[in-house]
Amino acid sequence: MYDRILLPVAPGGRTSGAIPHVRSLADRYDATVHVVAAVDIVEHTLSGPRLGALAGRVESGARERVEEVTAELEAARIDVVADVIHGEPLRVIDNAISDDDIDIVVMPTHSRSGLQRVLLGSVTEKTVRTAPVPVLTVPIQDGDEDEQ
């Protein structure tokens, strides 16, 4: 049923309540997990030493996060495909769904409300509304920092 699972992760996030759900699904269906981090940097606007350094830190944080999640899943004997992709997060997720023939997406959510939700939006919420596959959302408690 679920041969390919997409787990988007946020650069710099430390924990994710979504990982146990991904492990469970991957174990049950013998699925491959596709871990992806979107680095939303418009490279041509980030020129100069300070902005270039910021772009490098964001990319480095994304790579570290993907490596951490990949190592955790591989330690649980789960097949993992991992990548860091430059682009707007929703577009990166949409492309991964179609390019990798994803069957289900598992994403954390902070369940923001009110003005904060209107101003910040939510990649998870937009993914739920637009994805052509099921999206499992996992509420993240205050202390968890990984929302995509």
Tab-separated table of C-alpha atoms in Angstrom:
chain	number	residue	atom	x	y	z
A	1	MET	CA	0.000	0.000	0.000
A	2	TYR	CA	2.716	2.495	0.997
A	3	ASP	CA	5.930	1.644	-0.831
A	4	ARG	CA	7.400	5.157	-0.800
A	5	ILE	CA	6.997	7.566	2.121
A	6	LEU	CA	8.017	11.221	1.981
A	7	LEU	CA	9.322	12.845	5.166
A	8	PRO	CA	10.060	16.550	4.670
A	9	VAL	CA	12.326	17.942	7.398
A	10	ALA	CA	13.159	21.502	8.334
A	11	PRO	CA	16.774	22.649	8.348
A	12	GLY	CA	17.909	23.241	11.893
A	13	GLY	CA	15.073	21.270	13.503
A	14	ARG	CA	16.235	19.169	16.449
A	15	THR	CA	13.453	16.662	16.987
A	16	SER	CA	10.504	15.350	15.107
A	17	GLY	CA	7.526	13.514	16.479
A	18	ALA	CA	6.889	12.396	12.901
A	19	ILE	CA	9.844	9.995	12.837
A	20	PRO	CA	8.224	7.249	14.966
A	21	HIS	CA	5.183	7.323	12.659
A	22	VAL	CA	7.418	7.065	9.603
A	23	ARG	CA	9.326	4.160	11.171
A	24	SER	CA	6.079	2.353	11.944
A	25	LEU	CA	4.704	2.779	8.423
A	26	ALA	CA	8.016	1.822	6.817
A	27	ASP	CA	8.270	-1.309	8.984
A	28	ARG	CA	4.691	-2.348	8.349
A	29	TYR	CA	4.793	-1.861	4.577
A	30	ASP	CA	8.505	-2.517	3.979
A	31	ALA	CA	8.644	0.961	2.469
A	32	THR	CA	11.450	3.254	1.458
A	33	VAL	CA	11.500	6.630	3.184
A	34	HIS	CA	12.418	9.681	1.139
A	35	VAL	CA	13.816	12.347	3.469
A	36	VAL	CA	13.957	15.786	1.918
A	37	ALA	CA	14.883	19.246	3.164
A	38	ALA	CA	14.033	22.317	1.130
A	39	VAL	CA	16.526	25.150	1.200
A	40	ASP	CA	14.595	28.240	0.165
A	41	ILE	CA	17.396	30.539	-0.922
A	42	VAL	CA	17.319	32.659	-4.013
A	43	GLU	CA	20.985	32.311	-4.782
A	44	HIS	CA	21.388	35.310	-7.036
A	45	THR	CA	20.010	37.626	-4.341
A	46	LEU	CA	22.292	36.232	-1.676
A	47	SER	CA	25.520	37.723	-2.846
A	48	GLY	CA	28.170	39.299	-0.737
A	49	PRO	CA	30.081	37.811	2.163
A	50	ARG	CA	27.417	38.135	4.894
A	51	LEU	CA	24.489	36.861	2.878
A	52	GLY	CA	26.630	34.173	1.281
A	53	ALA	CA	27.641	32.990	4.746
A	54	LEU	CA	23.973	32.867	5.786
A	55	ALA	CA	23.118	30.785	2.727
A	56	GLY	CA	25.967	28.426	3.570
A	57	ARG	CA	24.745	28.015	7.159
A	58	VAL	CA	21.194	27.287	6.019
A	59	GLU	CA	22.407	24.694	3.524
A	60	SER	CA	24.731	23.155	6.100
A	61	GLY	CA	21.904	22.969	8.642
A	62	ALA	CA	19.673	21.260	6.092
A	63	ARG	CA	22.345	18.695	5.240
A	64	GLU	CA	23.005	17.987	8.924
A	65	ARG	CA	19.290	17.530	9.623
A	66	VAL	CA	18.841	15.178	6.676
A	67	GLU	CA	21.892	13.182	7.795
A	68	GLU	CA	20.562	12.908	11.382
A	69	VAL	CA	17.152	11.688	10.279
A	70	THR	CA	18.680	9.334	7.717
A	71	ALA	CA	21.014	7.828	10.330
A	72	GLU	CA	18.124	7.328	12.764
A	73	LEU	CA	16.008	5.574	10.147
A	74	GLU	CA	18.887	3.465	8.834
A	75	ALA	CA	19.669	2.386	12.411
A	76	ALA	CA	16.114	1.012	12.461
A	77	ARG	CA	16.961	-0.911	9.251
A	78	ILE	CA	14.760	1.232	7.030
A	79	ASP	CA	15.696	1.961	3.422
A	80	VAL	CA	16.242	5.696	3.023
A	81	VAL	CA	16.748	8.032	0.102
A	82	ALA	CA	17.795	11.523	1.185
A	83	ASP	CA	18.280	14.852	-0.496
A	84	VAL	CA	18.586	18.590	0.100
A	85	ILE	CA	16.864	20.546	-2.633
A	86	HIS	CA	16.974	24.270	-3.342
A	87	GLY	CA	13.553	25.796	-3.720
A	88	GLU	CA	10.349	26.890	-2.067
A	89	PRO	CA	9.309	24.122	0.383
A	90	LEU	CA	5.818	23.487	-1.017
A	91	ARG	CA	7.165	23.189	-4.546
A	92	VAL	CA	9.975	20.880	-3.387
A	93	ILE	CA	7.421	18.641	-1.649
A	94	ASP	CA	5.061	18.654	-4.655
A	95	ASN	CA	7.919	17.763	-7.000
A	96	ALA	CA	9.124	14.984	-4.701
A	97	ILE	CA	5.627	13.489	-4.595
A	98	SER	CA	5.438	13.276	-8.371
A	99	ASP	CA	9.110	12.625	-9.191
A	100	ASP	CA	9.556	9.860	-6.616
A	101	ASP	CA	6.058	8.375	-7.012
A	102	ILE	CA	5.359	8.944	-3.303
A	103	ASP	CA	2.416	7.066	-1.745
A	104	ILE	CA	2.081	9.030	1.522
A	105	VAL	CA	3.603	12.126	3.124
A	106	VAL	CA	4.261	12.348	6.867
A	107	MET	CA	4.693	15.877	8.222
A	108	PRO	CA	4.847	17.596	11.595
A	109	THR	CA	2.543	20.500	12.363
A	110	HIS	CA	2.480	23.126	15.100
A	111	SER	CA	-1.286	23.642	14.774
A	112	ARG	CA	-0.956	27.410	14.801
A	113	SER	CA	-4.133	29.448	14.927
A	114	GLY	CA	-5.393	32.988	14.587
A	115	LEU	CA	-3.168	35.771	13.337
A	116	GLN	CA	-0.031	33.659	13.616
A	117	ARG	CA	-1.512	31.150	11.153
A	118	VAL	CA	-2.606	33.884	8.734
A	119	LEU	CA	0.765	35.644	8.806
A	120	LEU	CA	3.027	32.620	8.806
A	121	GLY	CA	0.980	30.154	6.812
A	122	SER	CA	1.868	26.520	6.988
A	123	VAL	CA	3.634	24.350	4.464
A	124	THR	CA	1.977	21.365	6.140
A	125	GLU	CA	-1.492	22.878	5.771
A	126	LYS	CA	-0.870	23.746	2.121
A	127	THR	CA	0.445	20.245	1.476
A	128	VAL	CA	-2.667	18.711	3.046
A	129	ARG	CA	-4.853	20.837	0.785
A	130	THR	CA	-2.966	20.229	-2.463
A	131	ALA	CA	-1.239	16.823	-2.292
A	132	PRO	CA	-2.552	14.107	-4.574
A	133	VAL	CA	-1.647	11.476	-1.934
A	134	PRO	CA	-2.585	11.026	1.736
A	135	VAL	CA	-0.789	13.315	4.189
A	136	LEU	CA	-0.354	12.187	7.786
A	137	THR	CA	0.130	15.172	10.085
A	138	VAL	CA	1.751	14.753	13.471
A	139	PRO	CA	1.153	17.442	16.109
A	140	ILE	CA	4.396	18.816	17.482
A	141	GLN	CA	4.473	19.825	21.110
A	142	ASP	CA	5.971	23.138	22.296
A	143	GLY	CA	9.646	22.221	22.628
A	144	ASP	CA	9.772	20.398	19.326
A	145	GLU	CA	11.103	22.605	16.564
A	146	ASP	CA	10.753	20.684	13.316
A	147	GLU	CA	7.931	21.969	11.146
A	148	GLN	CA	8.176	22.094	7.442
